[in-house]
């Protein structure tokens, strides 16, 4: 099972919005016969890959898998059928599938005479797929907030200079996060100031769905912006009912998707409404790249599950320099959302600090 988890991790850039899954097949004598993992969304599942490698050696053998085999026809045939056809005698799954649409593989196999066991390294299984479990359990994406900051938490100087606060290693790690998530979101202010492409460019993801999302209440995004001109079908612009009709028409002509959602108390795109609309698209994991006002809206809404900050060893200072998080903020320290620091590691001269929300640490237990 430990080897199955090693394999599952290889799907971190590609499996979402499906879970990461690894599988190992032992023959009837206990020898390694095959192994596999879920490489990309829409591709063969881990069990199918492992069984194909094992061939006839799977008959009478044991399958170890990090998640209960599926029993439904989706983008691929049910794994339960493949397991029965291969003649597997015993299946050991780390955890049951909480998704009612896909679960039931264990029961199907048992009814066909296969020995089935659950619970081996279950805690590790829930931690591995906590992003997916958040989405499966609550019908809203896992939200990761990312920022590059100085030691005093600033993302730009008082004159707006921000390139580059962190070094090349930290910037590459930030791009890796895009490869892990199903969508990246920024505000229209970032589009107007920086004209970012928001692309995946490292080649780590073999082709799972990807969206670039712009929060733009009144549709100020220019039709000449890179997120509009380049691959417009990947771009979704979320706006409110206050967006002018002529701006809607102009942007729709470019091929981008427009999504009207409710406005919050400040007249901005309501974050909760956005997450509800994104979940079925499907977006299981959302990366929020800011800037400060967008970060603040997600923090104020209480929906940040994970924060990844890249900290540079500089002090910017100044009351007019940009903070990492704006918005309304917490009135008291007690009301501020608490996080658990899970990882601190050097990246060149910088540090990566990753933390998960205290409330979110339990989603993978109750999902």
Short mmCIF file of C-alpha atoms in Angstrom, two decimals:
data_model
loop_
_atom_site.label_atom_id
_atom_site.label_comp_id
_atom_site.label_asym_id
_atom_site.label_seq_id
_atom_site.Cartn_x
_atom_site.Cartn_y
_atom_site.Cartn_z
CA UNK A 1 0.00 0.00 0.00
CA UNK A 2 2.89 2.35 0.72
CA UNK A 3 4.05 1.86 -2.87
CA UNK A 4 0.52 2.59 -4.10
CA UNK A 5 0.69 5.95 -2.33
CA UNK A 6 4.03 6.74 -3.96
CA UNK A 7 2.41 6.08 -7.32
CA UNK A 8 -0.69 8.14 -6.49
CA UNK A 9 1.48 11.19 -5.76
CA UNK A 10 2.71 11.08 -9.36
CA UNK A 11 -0.77 12.22 -10.40
CA UNK A 12 -0.61 15.49 -8.46
CA UNK A 13 -0.31 17.43 -11.71
CA UNK A 14 -2.97 15.80 -13.87
CA UNK A 15 -5.50 13.75 -11.90
CA UNK A 16 -7.66 16.65 -10.68
CA UNK A 17 -10.61 17.13 -10.71
CA UNK A 18 -10.44 13.38 -10.11
CA UNK A 19 -8.66 12.07 -7.00
CA UNK A 20 -5.05 10.93 -7.02
CA UNK A 21 -5.04 7.12 -6.96
CA UNK A 22 -2.29 4.52 -7.06
CA UNK A 23 -2.60 0.74 -7.43
CA UNK A 24 -0.33 -2.29 -7.05
CA UNK A 25 -1.11 -5.86 -8.17
CA UNK A 26 0.54 -8.85 -6.53
CA UNK A 27 0.28 -12.28 -8.11
CA UNK A 28 -1.06 -15.30 -6.19
CA UNK A 29 2.44 -15.92 -4.76
CA UNK A 30 2.86 -12.35 -3.54
CA UNK A 31 5.20 -11.21 -6.28
CA UNK A 32 4.89 -7.80 -7.90
CA UNK A 33 2.87 -8.19 -11.08
CA UNK A 34 1.82 -4.66 -12.02
CA UNK A 35 1.40 -1.10 -10.84
CA UNK A 36 -0.18 2.11 -12.07
CA UNK A 37 -1.61 5.48 -11.15
CA UNK A 38 -4.24 7.90 -12.47
CA UNK A 39 -2.14 10.00 -14.82
CA UNK A 40 -4.70 12.47 -16.10
CA UNK A 41 -8.36 13.37 -15.84
CA UNK A 42 -10.32 11.40 -18.41
CA UNK A 43 -7.56 8.80 -18.76
CA UNK A 44 -7.43 5.20 -17.47
CA UNK A 45 -7.77 4.76 -13.72
CA UNK A 46 -4.93 3.42 -11.60
CA UNK A 47 -6.46 -0.06 -11.27
CA UNK A 48 -6.79 -0.45 -15.02
CA UNK A 49 -3.17 0.60 -15.57
CA UNK A 50 -1.91 -1.86 -12.95
CA UNK A 51 -4.06 -4.73 -14.22
CA UNK A 52 -2.94 -4.15 -17.81
CA UNK A 53 0.67 -4.38 -16.72
CA UNK A 54 0.00 -7.51 -14.68
CA UNK A 55 -1.84 -9.37 -17.43
CA UNK A 56 -2.59 -13.01 -16.60
CA UNK A 57 -0.45 -12.80 -13.47
CA UNK A 58 -3.32 -10.85 -11.86
CA UNK A 59 -5.55 -13.93 -11.77
CA UNK A 60 -5.89 -15.11 -8.19
CA UNK A 61 -3.79 -12.18 -6.97
CA UNK A 62 -4.28 -9.14 -4.72
CA UNK A 63 -4.92 -5.54 -5.68
CA UNK A 64 -3.84 -2.76 -3.33
CA UNK A 65 -5.40 0.62 -4.16
CA UNK A 66 -5.53 3.97 -2.35
CA UNK A 67 -9.26 4.51 -3.01
CA UNK A 68 -12.24 2.18 -3.42
CA UNK A 69 -12.54 1.11 -7.08
CA UNK A 70 -15.32 2.92 -8.92
CA UNK A 71 -18.50 1.17 -10.02
CA UNK A 72 -19.94 3.62 -12.53
CA UNK A 73 -19.60 4.42 -16.19
CA UNK A 74 -18.13 7.89 -16.53
CA UNK A 75 -15.33 9.00 -18.79
CA UNK A 76 -13.96 5.46 -18.39
CA UNK A 77 -15.63 2.06 -17.74
CA UNK A 78 -16.15 0.87 -14.14
CA UNK A 79 -12.95 -0.37 -12.49
CA UNK A 80 -14.99 -3.05 -10.73
CA UNK A 81 -15.62 -4.73 -14.09
CA UNK A 82 -11.94 -4.67 -14.99
CA UNK A 83 -11.04 -6.21 -11.63
CA UNK A 84 -13.56 -9.02 -12.06
CA UNK A 85 -12.44 -9.68 -15.62
CA UNK A 86 -8.81 -9.93 -14.46
CA UNK A 87 -9.67 -12.59 -11.89
CA UNK A 88 -8.39 -10.71 -8.83
CA UNK A 89 -9.13 -12.66 -5.65
CA UNK A 90 -8.57 -9.94 -3.05
CA UNK A 91 -8.80 -6.13 -3.00
CA UNK A 92 -7.40 -3.93 -0.24
CA UNK A 93 -8.48 -0.26 -0.43
CA UNK A 94 -7.16 2.47 1.83
CA UNK A 95 -10.54 4.20 2.04
CA UNK A 96 -14.09 4.03 0.73
CA UNK A 97 -15.13 6.43 -2.00
CA UNK A 98 -17.36 9.16 -0.47
CA UNK A 99 -18.72 10.17 -3.88
CA UNK A 100 -22.15 8.49 -4.18
CA UNK A 101 -21.94 8.65 -7.97
CA UNK A 102 -18.77 6.55 -8.15
CA UNK A 103 -18.82 4.49 -4.95
CA UNK A 104 -20.05 0.93 -4.59
CA UNK A 105 -17.17 -0.89 -6.17
CA UNK A 106 -16.38 -2.71 -2.94
CA UNK A 107 -19.91 -4.04 -2.60
CA UNK A 108 -20.03 -5.09 -6.24
CA UNK A 109 -16.78 -7.03 -5.86
CA UNK A 110 -17.88 -8.69 -2.63
CA UNK A 111 -21.11 -9.84 -4.22
CA UNK A 112 -19.04 -11.47 -6.96
CA UNK A 113 -16.93 -13.39 -4.43
CA UNK A 114 -13.90 -11.13 -4.19
CA UNK A 115 -12.44 -10.58 -0.73
CA UNK A 116 -12.50 -6.82 -0.01
CA UNK A 117 -10.92 -4.89 2.86
CA UNK A 118 -10.91 -1.17 3.74
CA UNK A 119 -8.93 1.07 6.07
CA UNK A 120 -5.23 0.32 5.49
CA UNK A 121 -3.45 3.72 5.83
CA UNK A 122 -6.82 5.49 5.63
CA UNK A 123 -5.54 8.67 7.32
CA UNK A 124 -2.84 8.98 4.66
CA UNK A 125 -5.45 8.47 1.94
CA UNK A 126 -7.64 11.28 3.26
CA UNK A 127 -4.71 13.64 3.59
CA UNK A 128 -3.51 12.84 0.06
CA UNK A 129 -6.85 13.77 -1.51
CA UNK A 130 -8.07 16.46 0.84
CA UNK A 131 -8.54 18.94 -2.02
CA UNK A 132 -10.75 16.49 -3.86
CA UNK A 133 -12.55 15.46 -0.66
CA UNK A 134 -13.45 19.09 0.05
CA UNK A 135 -15.07 19.29 -3.37
CA UNK A 136 -16.79 15.87 -3.10
CA UNK A 137 -18.10 16.52 0.41
CA UNK A 138 -19.23 20.16 0.15
CA UNK A 139 -19.71 20.83 -3.61
CA UNK A 140 -17.26 23.72 -3.50
CA UNK A 141 -13.64 23.84 -4.65
CA UNK A 142 -10.64 23.68 -2.36
CA UNK A 143 -9.20 27.22 -2.28
CA UNK A 144 -5.45 27.82 -2.19
CA UNK A 145 -4.24 31.41 -1.79
CA UNK A 146 -0.78 32.16 -3.18
CA UNK A 147 1.36 35.26 -2.73
CA UNK A 148 4.98 36.41 -3.02
CA UNK A 149 5.78 38.77 -0.14
CA UNK A 150 8.58 40.57 1.64
CA UNK A 151 9.45 39.83 5.26
CA UNK A 152 6.95 42.51 6.27
CA UNK A 153 4.16 41.01 4.16
CA UNK A 154 4.23 43.43 1.23
CA UNK A 155 3.65 42.44 -2.38
CA UNK A 156 4.79 45.69 -4.03
CA UNK A 157 6.50 48.97 -3.20
CA UNK A 158 4.68 52.29 -2.75
CA UNK A 159 5.30 52.96 -6.46
CA UNK A 160 3.77 49.60 -7.46
CA UNK A 161 7.01 47.77 -8.31
CA UNK A 162 6.63 44.03 -7.71
CA UNK A 163 8.86 42.26 -10.26
CA UNK A 164 10.47 40.44 -8.85
CA UNK A 165 10.12 40.18 -5.06
CA UNK A 166 11.16 36.53 -5.01
CA UNK A 167 13.77 34.63 -6.98
CA UNK A 168 13.54 32.14 -9.80
CA UNK A 169 13.11 29.03 -7.63
CA UNK A 170 10.12 30.50 -5.80
CA UNK A 171 8.56 31.74 -9.03
CA UNK A 172 8.89 28.28 -10.54
CA UNK A 173 7.21 26.72 -7.49
CA UNK A 174 4.37 29.21 -7.93
CA UNK A 175 3.94 28.02 -11.51
CA UNK A 176 3.91 24.41 -10.27
CA UNK A 177 0.85 25.25 -8.19
CA UNK A 178 -1.00 26.16 -11.38
CA UNK A 179 -0.23 22.69 -12.72
CA UNK A 180 -1.83 21.15 -9.60
CA UNK A 181 -5.03 23.21 -9.63
CA UNK A 182 -7.99 23.21 -12.02
CA UNK A 183 -8.27 26.98 -12.25
CA UNK A 184 -6.44 30.18 -11.34
CA UNK A 185 -8.22 33.40 -10.37
CA UNK A 186 -7.12 37.04 -10.36
CA UNK A 187 -8.92 40.37 -10.24
CA UNK A 188 -9.38 42.78 -13.11
CA UNK A 189 -6.89 45.10 -11.40
CA UNK A 190 -4.15 42.56 -11.99
CA UNK A 191 -5.22 42.20 -15.63
CA UNK A 192 -5.11 45.97 -16.17
CA UNK A 193 -1.80 46.45 -14.34
CA UNK A 194 0.21 43.40 -15.44
CA UNK A 195 -1.61 41.88 -18.44
CA UNK A 196 -0.75 38.32 -17.27
CA UNK A 197 -1.19 35.22 -19.43
CA UNK A 198 -2.01 32.96 -16.44
CA UNK A 199 -0.94 29.91 -18.43
CA UNK A 200 0.45 26.56 -17.43
CA UNK A 201 3.92 26.62 -18.92
CA UNK A 202 6.04 23.98 -17.18
CA UNK A 203 4.65 20.97 -19.02
CA UNK A 204 4.00 19.04 -15.80
CA UNK A 205 0.28 18.56 -16.41
CA UNK A 206 -0.61 16.10 -19.20
CA UNK A 207 -3.79 17.91 -20.12
CA UNK A 208 -6.46 18.01 -17.41
CA UNK A 209 -9.07 20.82 -17.67
CA UNK A 210 -7.81 24.32 -16.88
CA UNK A 211 -9.52 27.69 -16.55
CA UNK A 212 -8.27 31.24 -16.14
CA UNK A 213 -10.78 33.24 -14.11
CA UNK A 214 -10.99 37.02 -13.85
CA UNK A 215 -13.15 38.73 -11.22
CA UNK A 216 -14.47 41.79 -13.03
CA UNK A 217 -17.75 43.17 -11.66
CA UNK A 218 -18.38 45.64 -14.49
CA UNK A 219 -16.36 43.95 -17.29
CA UNK A 220 -13.45 46.36 -17.57
CA UNK A 221 -11.24 43.62 -19.05
CA UNK A 222 -9.93 44.84 -22.43
CA UNK A 223 -10.58 42.65 -25.47
CA UNK A 224 -6.85 43.09 -26.17
CA UNK A 225 -5.78 41.53 -22.84
CA UNK A 226 -3.64 38.41 -23.12
CA UNK A 227 -6.18 36.32 -21.22
CA UNK A 228 -8.71 37.25 -23.92
CA UNK A 229 -6.59 37.16 -27.09
CA UNK A 230 -4.69 33.97 -26.27
CA UNK A 231 -6.83 30.80 -25.94
CA UNK A 232 -10.06 32.65 -25.06
CA UNK A 233 -11.91 29.36 -24.51
CA UNK A 234 -9.82 28.87 -21.35
CA UNK A 235 -10.94 32.18 -19.86
CA UNK A 236 -13.97 32.78 -17.66
CA UNK A 237 -14.82 36.31 -16.57
CA UNK A 238 -17.10 36.54 -13.54
CA UNK A 239 -19.18 39.72 -13.33
CA UNK A 240 -22.32 41.10 -11.72
CA UNK A 241 -25.59 42.30 -13.23
CA UNK A 242 -24.13 45.82 -13.30
CA UNK A 243 -21.89 44.95 -16.26
CA UNK A 244 -22.92 47.05 -19.33
CA UNK A 245 -24.51 45.21 -22.24
CA UNK A 246 -22.01 46.56 -24.76
CA UNK A 247 -19.09 45.20 -22.73
CA UNK A 248 -20.79 41.81 -22.49
CA UNK A 249 -21.29 41.69 -26.24
CA UNK A 250 -17.74 42.74 -27.04
CA UNK A 251 -16.18 40.11 -24.77
CA UNK A 252 -18.53 37.36 -25.87
CA UNK A 253 -17.43 37.94 -29.46
CA UNK A 254 -13.86 37.03 -28.48
CA UNK A 255 -14.87 33.54 -27.33
CA UNK A 256 -14.39 33.92 -23.58
CA UNK A 257 -17.04 32.66 -21.16
CA UNK A 258 -18.97 35.20 -19.12
CA UNK A 259 -20.47 34.21 -15.79
CA UNK A 260 -22.93 36.50 -14.03
CA UNK A 261 -23.04 36.00 -10.27
CA UNK A 262 -24.52 37.90 -7.36
CA UNK A 263 -22.76 40.96 -5.99
CA UNK A 264 -21.54 41.18 -2.40
CA UNK A 265 -22.19 44.09 -0.05
CA UNK A 266 -19.51 46.15 -1.82
CA UNK A 267 -20.89 45.50 -5.28
CA UNK A 268 -18.08 43.10 -6.13
CA UNK A 269 -18.40 39.51 -7.34
CA UNK A 270 -19.67 37.42 -4.44
CA UNK A 271 -17.02 34.79 -3.73
CA UNK A 272 -19.41 32.23 -2.28
CA UNK A 273 -21.62 32.48 -5.37
CA UNK A 274 -18.57 32.11 -7.59
CA UNK A 275 -17.42 28.93 -5.85
CA UNK A 276 -20.89 27.42 -6.12
CA UNK A 277 -20.92 28.14 -9.85
CA UNK A 278 -17.42 26.75 -10.42
CA UNK A 279 -17.83 23.41 -8.64
CA UNK A 280 -19.82 21.60 -11.38
CA UNK A 281 -17.67 22.91 -14.25
CA UNK A 282 -15.72 20.95 -12.77
CA UNK A 283 -13.27 22.89 -10.61
CA UNK A 284 -12.20 20.88 -7.58
CA UNK A 285 -9.13 22.96 -6.70
CA UNK A 286 -8.88 26.73 -7.20
CA UNK A 287 -5.66 28.76 -7.00
CA UNK A 288 -6.14 32.41 -5.98
CA UNK A 289 -3.25 34.56 -7.17
CA UNK A 290 -4.60 37.93 -6.09
CA UNK A 291 -3.87 40.80 -5.68
CA UNK A 292 -4.67 42.12 -2.28
CA UNK A 293 -8.35 42.97 -2.80
CA UNK A 294 -9.11 39.56 -4.30
CA UNK A 295 -7.21 37.84 -1.49
CA UNK A 296 -9.16 39.92 1.00
CA UNK A 297 -12.50 38.96 -0.51
CA UNK A 298 -11.70 35.25 -0.14
CA UNK A 299 -10.40 35.69 3.41
CA UNK A 300 -13.42 37.79 4.42
CA UNK A 301 -15.70 35.08 2.98
CA UNK A 302 -13.96 32.46 5.15
CA UNK A 303 -13.23 30.12 2.25
CA UNK A 304 -9.42 29.95 2.17
CA UNK A 305 -8.42 26.34 2.83
CA UNK A 306 -4.70 26.67 2.20
CA UNK A 307 -2.21 29.54 2.02
CA UNK A 308 1.15 29.31 0.27
CA UNK A 309 3.40 32.35 0.75
CA UNK A 310 6.80 32.79 -0.84
CA UNK A 311 8.78 35.05 1.50
CA UNK A 312 11.73 37.09 0.27
CA UNK A 313 14.45 38.34 2.68
CA UNK A 314 13.72 42.04 2.11
CA UNK A 315 11.86 44.75 4.01
CA UNK A 316 9.77 47.05 1.80
CA UNK A 317 8.05 49.15 4.46
CA UNK A 318 5.79 52.13 3.89
CA UNK A 319 2.10 52.61 4.61
CA UNK A 320 1.44 53.08 0.89
CA UNK A 321 3.06 49.79 -0.18
CA UNK A 322 0.72 46.94 -1.05
CA UNK A 323 -0.19 44.29 1.54
CA UNK A 324 -0.76 40.66 0.59
CA UNK A 325 -4.35 40.70 1.88
CA UNK A 326 -6.74 43.67 1.95
CA UNK A 327 -10.53 43.53 2.29
CA UNK A 328 -12.39 44.21 5.53
CA UNK A 329 -10.24 41.98 7.71
CA UNK A 330 -10.87 40.68 11.21
CA UNK A 331 -12.01 42.98 14.00
CA UNK A 332 -10.34 40.89 16.69
CA UNK A 333 -7.51 38.37 16.81
CA UNK A 334 -9.99 35.80 18.08
CA UNK A 335 -12.07 36.22 14.92
CA UNK A 336 -9.09 35.84 12.58
CA UNK A 337 -9.06 32.48 10.78
CA UNK A 338 -6.42 30.19 12.24
CA UNK A 339 -3.97 28.11 10.21
CA UNK A 340 -1.58 25.26 10.86
CA UNK A 341 1.85 25.66 9.28
CA UNK A 342 2.54 22.39 7.50
CA UNK A 343 5.70 23.15 5.57
CA UNK A 344 8.55 25.64 5.57
CA UNK A 345 11.36 25.11 3.09
CA UNK A 346 14.06 27.18 1.42
CA UNK A 347 13.73 27.99 -2.27
CA UNK A 348 16.96 29.69 -3.27
CA UNK A 349 17.22 32.77 -1.03
CA UNK A 350 13.48 32.69 -0.28
CA UNK A 351 11.18 30.58 1.89
CA UNK A 352 8.01 28.72 0.99
CA UNK A 353 5.54 28.74 3.88
CA UNK A 354 2.49 26.53 3.44
CA UNK A 355 -0.38 26.45 5.92
CA UNK A 356 -3.85 24.92 6.05
CA UNK A 357 -6.89 26.40 7.75
CA UNK A 358 -7.71 24.88 11.14
CA UNK A 359 -11.33 24.31 10.14
CA UNK A 360 -10.24 22.69 6.89
CA UNK A 361 -7.95 20.16 8.60
CA UNK A 362 -11.08 18.21 9.49
CA UNK A 363 -12.73 18.16 6.06
CA UNK A 364 -10.89 15.02 5.07
CA UNK A 365 -12.09 13.26 8.21
CA UNK A 366 -15.76 14.13 7.83
CA UNK A 367 -15.98 14.06 4.03
#
